[in-house]
Amino acid sequence: MNNVTVEDKKYLEKTRKAIEKLLSEKTIRAEDGLDQIHSISKYFWENKENMDAIETCQILRENENVANRTNEIIRDVRRLQKALSSPYFGRITFESDLDKKKRDLYIGTKAVIDGEDFYVLDWRSPVATMFFDSKLGDTSYVAPCGKVTGNLSARKQYKIVDGKIKRAIESGLYINDDQLQETLCEASSNKMKNIVSTIQEEQNDIIRDVNNKIIIVQGGAGSGKTAVGLHRLAFLLYQDEKATSQNMLIFSPNNMFSEYISNVLPSLGEDSVMDTTFSDFASSFIKDFDHLETFSELISNYYNGNLTKEEVRLNKFKFSDEYKKALDKYILRISNEVKFKDNLKVCGVTLSKDVLNRRLASYTDMSLQDKIDEVTRLICAACRLDYKKEKENIKKTVKRCIMPTVSSRRLYHEFLISDEFEEASGVRKGIRDNKTLSFPDSIGMLYMNFELFGYPKDNKVRHLIIDEVQDYSPLQLTMIKKIFSGASITALGDVNQTVNPYFKYDSLEELKKYFGKSKYVELNKAYRSTPEIMNYSSAFASDSPVSVRDEGSVPVKVKEVSREDLHNELVRDILEMKENGFERIAVITKTEKEAKAIYEGLKDDVEGLSVICDGDNPDEKDYSKVVVPSYVSKGLEFDAVISYNDEKSPYTEEDKCLYYIASTRAQHNLVVYNEPQKIKSKKANR
């Protein structure tokens, strides 16, 4: 029910005037700051030759401080500009037991404060928790000063667009379903949107959890797990005084996905955080190759049939526990074989190689890095050196003496032709050249290098998001956990959307083995797709989430389409979807080869059609009508989808995760060409 009152309109007008006042003040301050930066720079360059080192440092430091303050003011200006259009989305009426005063508290994406006047509270503030997960009546929230009790007498939700209230709804129990359903029915977009005005109770619990350092979230297709992870980052930026966008990191599945989520944090008033893929992360440590195979290239090569049976077998082995055992065995042997070949002279003191080697040999069942640390400590003591000051220099000297000129590439090559590898895999197959290192080999080489020579410690990152964690191997998770040991971690994934053909977790709860003490949470509601689409897709997944959408939607259409009729059927269905008001339409294929072939056949007849493959620049693509492989479409959403199953390379039972991904990209309308037979037979027996 729309309940826009006179009081609602008056408060909105009052708030907008306050925002305009703040905007005017901060705009002037920003302009003054820019002028000051210009003046300082001008003075510096005009007098640079006559300045001593101290004055130069003072000028540069002053300029930096002014620039930082000005940049923060400019960010405030941008936030206020956004707030002017839609200052808040909710209101609660709360009477605290402390003072028995009833207050109307307005909730928005960013606080609006002028002196002692609080016009809008940030959605992340402790008191705002009641808007998302408190029933009317006696309730409480946890403030910095402790638990605050009182009575929540009203909750109201607003939709404000361009400074005007379009809708106001009284809501007694959590977020009103009408608001949620209207949001869910909106057309999809090229960018992921924030969900701040419709956060559900189970999502809010994850976002605001400050008691668990590591949270593992199993969320089915369309459950909002990625959005929850990003909103959790925004919450932690608000809650943690030491946190900035520069010490938050996201591991994304690919660069396209990074672009897709890039608007969420800015729309919440925060700067974008650092993001990377595991391949890009690995490339910062592995420098001996022209190219490191990406994860998407790995799976693309598999599904496109670019690998021999032997290559497939070896890749599967390199994701197995047996591979890790072989690696660990080899690493231990190398650690035990290293020794000093000559006496060591440090600061005029000569240390016997025999004594040093006996010490090395005594450190049984110890990593090479730990052995080097112990020998370094011994050398510092013998030479009466300050261990804290000299340890890094001494460690470098020790490394040069016991393993001269041995590169990571050489060590890993020797592992691949070692007895340990052959016993476990049945082959000896080393690295042929420096052109391309496969994705599984890059994981193994990184692990070997870190286990032998020590893990780099990243103390800068305070919180880490791992998206699509179901595709990360145990070795990857082990390394990430050790490198970012000081960070809190939110791992998001869905075992039903595993695209790695070489291994699969039975449950994400298994990740506790690699993360240690952690909280496991499941999100079981689907917000993206209609009930019809989720009911159809559930046949291809275990424990698929249930759709909460209630709009009248069209049934899933399944039809047999021959290769001869494919072109005409695609053109007809795409045009029909367009006529029915669907803006973003995707044809999703199993492989990249199929996607490119369909695109070439359609591009002259479907205006604005694009093909999207891994490695493409997302900024250069028109997402309104696309052809995309299943494994690249993961995480994206479209108004309507045509899921195509080619009779020459059909989805099989082994590929059902890919098919589940493809069918759950659709928000409103799903058309299936040639339902996969092997999966369908299982569906029929359910």
XYZ file of C-alpha atoms in Angstrom:
686
model
C 0.000 0.000 0.000
C 1.319 3.416 -0.975
C 1.248 5.682 2.112
C 3.014 8.887 1.116
C 2.071 11.429 3.781
C 2.539 15.191 4.034
C 5.138 14.519 6.736
C 7.031 12.237 4.342
C 7.186 14.968 1.709
C 8.215 17.611 4.233
C 11.049 15.512 5.627
C 12.356 14.731 2.160
C 12.356 18.431 1.299
C 14.106 19.245 4.586
C 16.756 16.575 3.957
C 17.391 17.668 0.381
C 17.877 21.267 1.539
C 20.407 20.060 4.103
C 22.211 18.097 1.380
C 22.239 21.129 -0.933
C 23.723 23.221 1.881
C 26.412 20.604 2.563
C 27.090 20.289 -1.165
C 27.611 24.018 -1.485
C 29.961 24.134 1.513
C 32.011 21.119 0.464
C 32.205 22.233 -3.169
C 33.731 25.531 -2.016
C 36.170 23.630 0.231
C 37.116 21.323 -2.647
C 37.764 24.305 -4.932
C 39.847 25.966 -2.212
C 41.835 22.760 -1.801
C 42.514 22.503 -5.532
C 43.617 26.148 -5.562
C 45.929 25.479 -2.627
C 47.467 22.462 -4.388
C 48.041 24.609 -7.476
C 49.666 27.362 -5.385
C 51.955 24.948 -3.544
C 52.996 23.288 -6.809
C 53.640 26.631 -8.465
C 55.742 27.828 -5.524
C 57.716 24.581 -5.544
C 58.627 24.693 -9.224
C 59.451 28.389 -9.145
C 61.763 28.043 -6.120
C 62.985 24.469 -6.454
C 66.580 25.430 -7.230
C 66.921 27.516 -4.064
C 65.453 24.931 -1.655
C 67.457 22.676 0.591
C 66.462 19.048 1.183
C 64.520 19.797 4.381
C 62.399 22.543 2.794
C 61.771 20.344 -0.256
C 60.497 17.515 1.950
C 58.277 19.921 3.900
C 56.723 21.338 0.725
C 56.099 17.901 -0.770
C 54.614 16.626 2.501
C 52.318 19.658 2.760
C 51.172 19.174 -0.838
C 50.423 15.511 -0.176
C 48.411 16.300 2.964
C 46.360 18.969 1.175
C 45.767 16.582 -1.756
C 44.556 13.801 0.572
C 42.167 16.152 2.389
C 40.886 17.570 -0.898
C 40.346 14.137 -2.424
C 38.283 13.107 0.591
C 36.172 16.266 0.256
C 35.670 15.543 -3.457
C 34.513 12.014 -2.555
C 32.050 13.557 -0.085
C 30.758 15.837 -2.840
C 30.145 12.852 -5.114
C 28.367 10.970 -2.324
C 26.147 13.957 -1.583
C 25.321 14.382 -5.268
C 24.087 10.801 -5.323
C 22.207 11.285 -2.061
C 20.386 14.331 -3.443
C 18.477 12.099 -5.852
C 17.627 9.416 -3.262
C 18.714 10.384 0.274
C 17.237 7.356 2.066
C 15.218 4.197 1.509
C 13.785 3.507 4.942
C 12.611 4.843 8.291
C 12.212 3.249 11.681
C 10.516 4.666 14.763
C 12.356 3.628 17.898
C 11.926 4.474 21.567
C 15.016 3.713 23.646
C 14.617 2.498 27.216
C 17.443 4.870 28.144
C 15.578 8.137 27.657
C 12.033 7.020 26.641
C 12.130 9.366 23.635
C 10.486 8.198 20.421
C 12.612 9.038 17.367
C 12.147 8.706 13.623
C 15.423 7.407 12.189
C 15.962 7.511 8.414
C 18.261 4.935 6.757
C 20.249 5.525 3.547
C 23.324 4.304 1.693
C 25.356 7.092 3.304
C 24.860 9.254 6.370
C 23.767 12.871 5.991
C 24.973 14.858 9.001
C 25.164 18.621 9.455
C 26.784 19.465 12.757
C 24.648 17.826 15.430
C 21.729 17.242 13.057
C 21.482 13.621 11.841
C 19.188 13.675 8.796
C 20.081 10.205 7.499
C 21.878 7.306 9.188
C 24.263 5.023 7.315
C 22.728 1.581 6.616
C 25.795 0.039 8.259
C 25.335 1.825 11.589
C 24.391 -0.386 14.574
C 20.941 1.164 14.991
C 20.126 0.533 11.304
C 20.288 -3.207 11.973
C 16.744 -2.979 13.304
C 15.464 -1.886 9.894
C 16.646 -5.142 8.325
C 16.005 -7.828 10.920
C 13.841 -6.647 13.850
C 10.142 -7.271 14.340
C 7.914 -4.481 15.624
C 7.746 -4.415 19.393
C 10.421 -4.833 22.039
C 13.831 -5.214 20.443
C 17.482 -4.231 20.790
C 20.672 -3.495 18.914
C 24.340 -3.576 19.879
C 26.007 -0.153 19.951
C 29.682 0.600 20.718
C 28.574 1.419 24.276
C 26.774 -1.914 24.652
C 23.308 -3.355 24.163
C 20.501 -0.830 23.679
C 16.929 -2.007 24.342
C 13.688 -0.332 23.421
C 10.548 -0.492 21.331
C 10.333 -0.469 17.532
C 6.896 0.898 16.728
C 7.081 1.488 12.962
C 9.046 0.658 9.823
C 8.555 2.380 6.508
C 10.167 1.757 3.138
C 10.578 4.396 0.464
C 11.337 4.468 -3.216
C 12.736 7.909 -4.009
C 13.745 8.770 -7.555
C 15.075 12.157 -8.703
C 14.158 13.714 -5.379
C 10.512 12.538 -5.416
C 8.821 9.827 -3.384
C 7.427 7.261 -5.810
C 6.258 4.851 -3.112
C 6.055 4.560 0.666
C 5.082 1.303 2.379
C 4.469 0.552 6.037
C 6.210 -2.710 6.845
C 5.701 -4.598 10.085
C 7.959 -7.629 9.519
C 11.410 -7.048 8.048
C 11.674 -5.830 4.454
C 8.241 -5.610 2.831
C 7.759 -8.250 0.161
C 6.225 -5.749 -2.264
C 9.438 -3.732 -2.259
C 11.520 -6.878 -2.801
C 9.303 -8.199 -5.599
C 9.307 -4.884 -7.438
C 13.106 -4.760 -7.274
C 13.391 -8.356 -8.493
C 11.109 -7.662 -11.448
C 13.302 -4.836 -12.723
C 15.262 -5.455 -15.893
C 18.802 -6.727 -15.552
C 21.702 -4.398 -16.320
C 25.271 -4.470 -17.563
C 26.481 -3.950 -14.004
C 25.576 -5.627 -10.747
C 23.385 -3.377 -8.575
C 23.539 -2.903 -4.828
C 20.811 -4.625 -2.790
C 21.018 -2.341 0.213
C 17.313 -1.400 0.284
C 16.152 -5.044 0.182
C 18.761 -6.892 2.251
C 17.151 -9.984 3.778
C 17.671 -11.191 7.331
C 19.910 -14.157 6.418
C 21.995 -11.898 4.154
C 22.266 -9.231 6.841
C 23.600 -11.800 9.317
C 26.533 -12.529 6.995
C 27.172 -8.886 6.099
C 27.386 -7.753 9.738
C 29.178 -10.754 11.215
C 32.204 -9.475 13.169
C 32.631 -12.547 15.380
C 33.918 -14.957 12.731
C 37.212 -14.254 10.988
C 36.482 -16.708 8.188
C 33.022 -17.235 6.695
C 32.271 -19.831 3.988
C 29.040 -19.115 2.093
C 27.322 -21.775 -0.009
C 24.847 -19.864 -2.135
C 22.892 -21.307 -5.040
C 22.367 -19.571 -8.353
C 20.791 -16.154 -7.874
C 20.984 -16.262 -4.064
C 22.844 -12.962 -3.942
C 26.045 -14.414 -2.490
C 28.363 -12.121 -4.447
C 26.277 -9.057 -3.600
C 26.367 -10.123 0.052
C 30.158 -10.397 -0.114
C 30.490 -6.897 -1.593
C 28.087 -5.404 0.951
C 30.110 -7.137 3.649
C 33.203 -5.320 2.350
C 31.310 -2.031 2.533
C 30.224 -2.847 6.088
C 33.782 -3.708 7.167
C 35.060 -0.459 5.643
C 32.560 1.336 7.857
C 33.094 -0.786 10.969
C 36.902 -1.077 10.886
C 38.493 2.341 11.492
C 41.826 1.144 10.091
C 40.329 -0.271 6.890
C 40.495 1.522 3.545
C 39.674 0.452 0.021
C 43.407 -0.168 -0.437
C 43.531 -2.983 2.095
C 40.527 -4.906 0.815
C 41.048 -7.507 -1.922
C 38.714 -9.539 -4.142
C 39.758 -12.707 -5.952
C 37.467 -12.744 -9.014
C 36.966 -15.664 -11.429
C 37.880 -13.545 -14.477
C 38.394 -9.941 -15.574
C 34.920 -9.722 -17.098
C 33.342 -10.512 -13.761
C 35.486 -7.843 -12.125
C 34.003 -5.306 -14.505
C 30.473 -6.591 -13.858
C 30.701 -5.968 -10.079
C 32.642 -2.700 -10.351
C 29.680 -0.392 -9.624
C 28.471 -1.954 -6.387
C 30.861 -0.375 -3.876
C 30.805 3.095 -5.524
C 26.996 2.986 -5.420
C 27.314 2.416 -1.657
C 29.523 5.471 -1.296
C 32.829 3.593 -1.136
C 35.826 3.550 -3.429
C 36.386 0.426 -5.477
C 38.705 -2.069 -3.816
C 41.633 -4.004 -5.252
C 40.746 -7.083 -7.281
C 42.695 -9.786 -9.070
C 42.370 -13.246 -10.551
C 44.459 -16.121 -9.275
C 46.305 -16.198 -12.607
C 47.238 -12.520 -12.329
C 48.246 -13.106 -8.714
C 50.481 -16.025 -9.738
C 52.096 -14.005 -12.527
C 53.462 -11.542 -9.959
C 55.646 -14.380 -8.588
C 56.364 -16.457 -11.712
C 58.480 -14.516 -14.199
C 60.141 -17.285 -16.251
C 57.384 -17.675 -18.864
C 55.903 -15.585 -21.656
C 52.368 -16.543 -20.595
C 50.626 -18.249 -17.698
C 47.511 -20.143 -18.708
C 44.433 -18.637 -17.033
C 41.770 -20.704 -15.331
C 39.293 -19.822 -18.085
C 41.792 -20.957 -20.713
C 42.212 -24.218 -18.807
C 38.516 -25.056 -18.879
C 38.053 -23.665 -22.393
C 40.797 -25.957 -23.715
C 39.097 -28.906 -22.055
C 35.534 -28.281 -23.258
C 36.659 -27.278 -26.747
C 38.505 -30.575 -27.093
C 41.955 -28.994 -27.491
C 43.728 -31.531 -25.256
C 44.908 -35.083 -25.757
C 43.685 -37.849 -23.436
C 47.128 -37.898 -21.806
C 47.024 -34.127 -21.165
C 43.561 -34.453 -19.618
C 44.756 -37.323 -17.415
C 47.796 -35.363 -16.244
C 45.738 -32.242 -15.495
C 43.338 -34.337 -13.428
C 46.276 -35.810 -11.546
C 47.680 -32.317 -10.830
C 44.468 -31.413 -9.013
C 44.561 -34.582 -6.880
C 45.781 -35.320 -3.345
C 48.366 -37.714 -4.838
C 49.974 -34.793 -6.680
C 50.282 -32.794 -3.459
C 51.750 -35.804 -1.662
C 54.335 -36.219 -4.446
C 55.177 -32.510 -4.259
C 55.564 -32.600 -0.479
C 57.763 -35.696 -0.691
C 60.003 -34.064 -3.290
C 60.186 -30.786 -1.346
C 61.232 -32.680 1.805
C 63.953 -34.538 -0.115
C 65.322 -31.323 -1.615
C 65.280 -29.714 1.813
C 67.291 -32.592 3.271
C 69.817 -32.719 0.423
C 70.958 -29.099 0.455
C 74.332 -28.383 2.022
C 77.200 -25.940 2.177
C 79.926 -26.802 -0.339
C 82.475 -24.391 1.156
C 83.294 -22.769 4.459
C 81.321 -19.585 5.103
C 83.050 -16.310 5.994
C 80.882 -13.625 7.643
C 82.251 -10.367 9.128
C 85.747 -11.808 9.443
C 84.526 -15.016 11.102
C 84.999 -18.315 9.224
C 82.352 -20.976 9.864
C 83.109 -24.584 8.982
C 80.966 -26.130 6.269
C 81.025 -29.422 8.210
C 79.558 -27.774 11.315
C 76.928 -25.958 9.271
C 75.988 -29.115 7.361
C 75.635 -31.135 10.565
C 73.240 -28.480 11.826
C 71.285 -28.613 8.571
C 71.074 -32.407 8.784
C 69.812 -32.221 12.370
C 66.733 -30.227 11.359
C 64.707 -33.257 10.293
C 61.086 -32.884 9.093
C 61.596 -29.146 8.801
C 60.923 -26.991 5.721
C 63.897 -25.575 3.879
C 62.847 -22.071 4.843
C 62.767 -23.036 8.523
C 66.206 -24.645 8.174
C 67.580 -21.466 6.628
C 66.057 -19.458 9.495
C 67.704 -21.703 12.097
C 71.122 -21.599 10.367
C 70.812 -17.817 10.052
C 70.138 -17.568 13.774
C 73.211 -19.747 14.442
C 75.449 -17.618 12.186
C 74.274 -14.379 13.802
C 75.013 -15.805 17.249
C 78.465 -17.088 16.216
C 79.394 -13.753 14.606
C 77.752 -11.699 17.394
C 75.406 -9.966 14.951
C 72.046 -8.406 15.758
C 69.610 -11.036 14.444
C 66.730 -8.634 13.817
C 68.885 -6.208 11.857
C 71.021 -8.672 9.904
C 68.779 -11.724 9.390
C 67.565 -10.838 5.881
C 71.107 -10.243 4.547
C 72.405 -13.420 6.167
C 69.455 -15.439 4.845
C 70.249 -14.299 1.304
C 73.866 -15.365 1.782
C 72.815 -18.793 3.075
C 70.439 -19.314 0.128
C 73.196 -18.474 -2.367
C 75.572 -20.931 -0.690
C 73.269 -23.957 -0.437
C 71.244 -23.504 -3.658
C 73.248 -21.401 -6.102
C 71.532 -20.237 -9.318
C 68.566 -22.591 -8.917
C 65.389 -21.037 -10.312
C 61.796 -21.972 -9.491
C 61.373 -23.115 -13.080
C 64.398 -25.420 -12.853
C 63.292 -26.889 -9.518
C 59.788 -27.589 -10.764
C 61.121 -29.093 -14.006
C 63.288 -31.445 -11.945
C 60.226 -32.422 -9.906
C 58.326 -33.342 -13.095
C 61.144 -35.713 -14.102
C 61.746 -37.001 -10.559
C 61.097 -40.453 -9.108
C 58.445 -38.953 -6.815
C 56.425 -37.604 -9.755
C 56.806 -40.741 -11.856
C 55.763 -43.033 -8.998
C 52.576 -41.000 -8.482
C 51.682 -40.149 -12.099
C 53.272 -42.883 -14.177
C 55.229 -40.471 -16.415
C 58.246 -38.187 -16.467
C 57.333 -35.063 -18.385
C 59.248 -31.882 -17.743
C 58.754 -28.290 -18.930
C 59.625 -28.016 -22.630
C 60.116 -24.263 -23.030
C 59.497 -20.838 -21.516
C 56.485 -19.935 -23.650
C 53.418 -21.063 -21.691
C 53.024 -22.569 -18.238
C 49.778 -24.463 -17.693
C 47.403 -23.385 -14.939
C 47.879 -26.576 -12.850
C 51.680 -26.274 -13.205
C 51.594 -22.619 -12.113
C 49.806 -23.720 -8.912
C 52.386 -26.455 -8.315
C 55.358 -24.182 -9.021
C 54.021 -21.494 -6.680
C 53.416 -24.017 -3.919
C 56.908 -25.506 -4.287
C 58.540 -22.083 -4.262
C 56.626 -20.938 -1.172
C 57.163 -24.189 0.744
C 60.895 -24.152 0.015
C 61.714 -20.483 0.434
C 58.886 -19.159 2.567
C 55.504 -17.581 2.028
C 55.303 -13.841 1.371
C 53.331 -12.243 4.165
C 50.773 -9.683 3.032
C 50.015 -7.687 6.145
C 48.341 -4.908 4.172
C 45.144 -6.782 3.254
C 42.673 -6.722 6.145
C 39.811 -8.515 4.411
C 39.720 -10.890 1.487
C 36.813 -11.987 -0.706
C 37.214 -15.224 -2.686
C 34.391 -15.482 -5.222
C 33.526 -18.752 -6.956
C 35.603 -20.526 -4.330
C 34.292 -23.943 -5.443
C 36.746 -23.723 -8.373
C 39.803 -23.232 -6.135
C 41.897 -26.306 -5.475
C 43.115 -27.248 -1.982
C 46.642 -26.123 -2.954
C 45.337 -22.685 -3.973
C 43.385 -22.286 -0.735
C 46.374 -23.431 1.328
C 48.592 -20.786 -0.252
C 46.031 -17.983 0.035
C 45.395 -18.783 3.697
C 49.137 -18.693 4.535
C 49.902 -15.528 2.544
C 46.934 -13.579 3.931
C 47.095 -15.105 7.388
C 46.252 -11.810 9.087
C 43.167 -11.087 6.991
C 39.574 -12.055 7.574
C 38.154 -14.051 4.666
C 34.722 -14.387 3.088
C 34.653 -17.345 0.683
C 31.639 -17.425 -1.651
C 30.639 -20.261 -3.934
C 28.248 -22.966 -5.088
C 29.247 -26.597 -5.643
C 26.490 -26.842 -8.276
C 28.297 -24.230 -10.372
C 31.699 -25.906 -10.436
C 33.232 -25.490 -13.889
C 36.585 -27.156 -13.189
C 36.327 -30.513 -15.010
C 39.240 -31.986 -13.061
C 37.894 -31.987 -9.501
C 34.824 -31.106 -7.430
C 34.039 -30.630 -3.736
C 31.034 -32.549 -2.423
C 30.267 -29.615 -0.153
C 31.862 -26.261 0.551
C 31.903 -27.299 4.189
C 34.997 -29.322 3.160
C 36.884 -26.027 2.919
C 37.085 -25.902 6.712
C 39.980 -28.371 6.351
C 42.000 -25.714 4.549
C 40.763 -22.541 6.232
C 40.778 -23.832 9.802
C 38.303 -22.376 12.298
C 35.481 -20.914 10.229
C 31.716 -20.472 9.956
C 29.751 -22.250 7.226
C 26.497 -20.643 5.996
C 23.987 -21.605 3.313
C 21.794 -19.197 1.323
C 18.800 -21.186 0.088
C 16.605 -18.530 -1.545
C 16.914 -17.557 -5.216
C 16.234 -13.928 -6.099
C 17.324 -13.811 -9.740
C 15.173 -16.320 -11.589
C 11.441 -17.018 -11.683
C 10.005 -20.143 -9.992
C 9.508 -21.727 -13.417
C 13.182 -21.303 -14.297
C 14.417 -22.521 -10.900
C 12.067 -25.530 -10.949
C 13.439 -26.503 -14.349
C 17.069 -25.922 -13.357
C 16.775 -27.801 -10.062
C 16.743 -31.069 -12.000
C 20.402 -30.502 -12.805
C 21.632 -29.634 -9.320
C 21.549 -30.908 -5.781
C 19.809 -28.681 -3.223
C 19.090 -25.883 -5.645
C 17.665 -22.729 -3.982
C 13.962 -21.979 -4.165
C 12.812 -18.866 -5.986
C 11.060 -16.226 -3.864
C 9.681 -14.377 -6.870
C 5.946 -14.337 -7.299
C 5.389 -12.454 -10.547
C 3.410 -14.144 -13.300
C 6.080 -15.499 -15.620
C 6.243 -17.562 -18.757
C 6.950 -21.308 -18.605
C 10.319 -22.630 -19.666
C 10.077 -23.545 -23.341
C 11.968 -26.673 -24.443
C 12.158 -27.485 -28.134
C 14.132 -29.639 -30.532
C 15.976 -27.565 -33.124
C 18.025 -29.061 -35.942
C 21.249 -27.459 -37.121
C 19.497 -26.587 -40.388
C 16.754 -24.663 -38.566
C 19.019 -23.158 -35.892
C 19.583 -19.779 -37.544
C 15.913 -19.047 -38.260
C 14.785 -20.222 -34.809
C 17.363 -18.050 -33.062
C 16.439 -14.947 -35.053
C 12.714 -15.567 -34.429
C 13.113 -16.137 -30.664
C 15.473 -13.182 -30.143
C 13.045 -10.848 -31.944
C 10.117 -12.238 -29.933
C 12.011 -11.701 -26.664
C 12.758 -8.137 -27.732
C 9.095 -7.522 -28.570
C 8.104 -8.839 -25.138
C 10.169 -6.105 -23.508
C 13.304 -8.055 -22.622
C 16.316 -5.776 -23.056
C 19.249 -8.045 -22.224
C 19.210 -11.309 -24.131
C 21.852 -14.046 -24.206
C 22.401 -17.147 -26.282
C 24.468 -19.417 -24.023
C 26.442 -22.269 -25.545
C 28.525 -24.991 -23.974
C 31.828 -23.966 -25.583
C 33.599 -20.952 -26.998
C 33.777 -22.615 -30.439
C 29.984 -22.910 -30.530
C 29.557 -19.318 -29.318
C 31.784 -17.939 -32.071
C 30.090 -20.076 -34.743
C 26.593 -18.939 -33.711
C 27.724 -15.319 -33.561
C 29.140 -15.466 -37.088
C 25.857 -16.883 -38.339
C 23.684 -14.314 -36.550
C 25.639 -11.043 -36.582
C 24.198 -9.819 -39.909
C 20.605 -10.521 -38.868
C 20.567 -9.487 -35.200
C 21.437 -5.844 -34.679
C 23.865 -5.089 -31.869
C 24.865 -8.713 -31.299
C 28.186 -9.391 -29.522
C 30.150 -12.499 -28.642
C 31.843 -12.599 -25.254
C 34.799 -14.858 -24.522
C 37.326 -14.897 -21.733
C 40.034 -12.333 -22.226
C 37.772 -9.849 -24.017
C 37.773 -6.259 -22.800
C 34.365 -5.871 -21.103
C 34.314 -2.130 -21.779
C 34.312 -2.775 -25.506
C 31.244 -5.039 -25.471
C 27.563 -4.285 -25.859
C 25.861 -6.585 -23.367
C 22.301 -6.054 -24.629
C 22.391 -9.062 -26.990
C 25.239 -11.527 -26.594
C 26.422 -15.018 -27.393
C 28.532 -16.393 -24.551
C 30.007 -19.757 -23.463
C 28.514 -21.265 -20.314
C 31.682 -21.037 -18.214
C 32.161 -17.341 -19.067
C 28.521 -16.498 -18.259
C 28.914 -17.542 -14.617
C 27.949 -14.680 -12.303
C 26.199 -12.697 -15.055
C 22.444 -12.345 -15.510
C 20.101 -11.550 -18.392
C 16.397 -10.830 -18.834
C 16.029 -13.741 -21.264
C 18.257 -16.664 -22.208
C 18.351 -19.188 -25.018
C 20.303 -22.199 -23.780
C 21.722 -24.081 -26.763
C 22.833 -27.710 -26.590
C 24.710 -28.741 -29.744
C 24.029 -32.293 -30.887
C 27.693 -32.794 -31.861
C 29.107 -31.762 -28.452
C 26.166 -32.068 -26.051
C 26.087 -31.447 -22.341
C 26.529 -34.736 -20.515
C 26.007 -35.833 -16.938
C 29.634 -34.812 -16.357
C 28.845 -31.303 -17.625
C 25.622 -30.753 -15.694
C 27.155 -27.920 -13.667
C 27.733 -26.010 -16.912
C 24.145 -26.608 -17.966
C 22.860 -25.488 -14.559
C 24.875 -22.274 -14.900
C 23.513 -21.608 -18.383
C 19.869 -22.134 -17.430
C 20.050 -20.013 -14.265
C 21.416 -16.907 -15.994
C 17.828 -16.100 -17.055
C 15.908 -13.681 -14.883
C 12.473 -13.810 -16.587
C 12.456 -16.041 -19.660
C 14.288 -19.273 -20.573
C 14.111 -21.078 -23.906
C 15.978 -24.383 -24.249
C 17.172 -25.762 -27.549
C 17.776 -29.538 -27.443
C 17.647 -30.484 -23.785
C 20.669 -32.680 -23.004
C 19.622 -36.315 -23.201
C 21.877 -37.829 -20.554
C 20.894 -35.252 -17.990
C 17.241 -35.348 -19.042
C 17.027 -39.088 -18.456
C 18.169 -38.544 -14.869
C 15.642 -35.735 -14.511
C 12.850 -38.018 -15.702
C 13.690 -40.568 -13.017
C 13.586 -38.108 -10.141
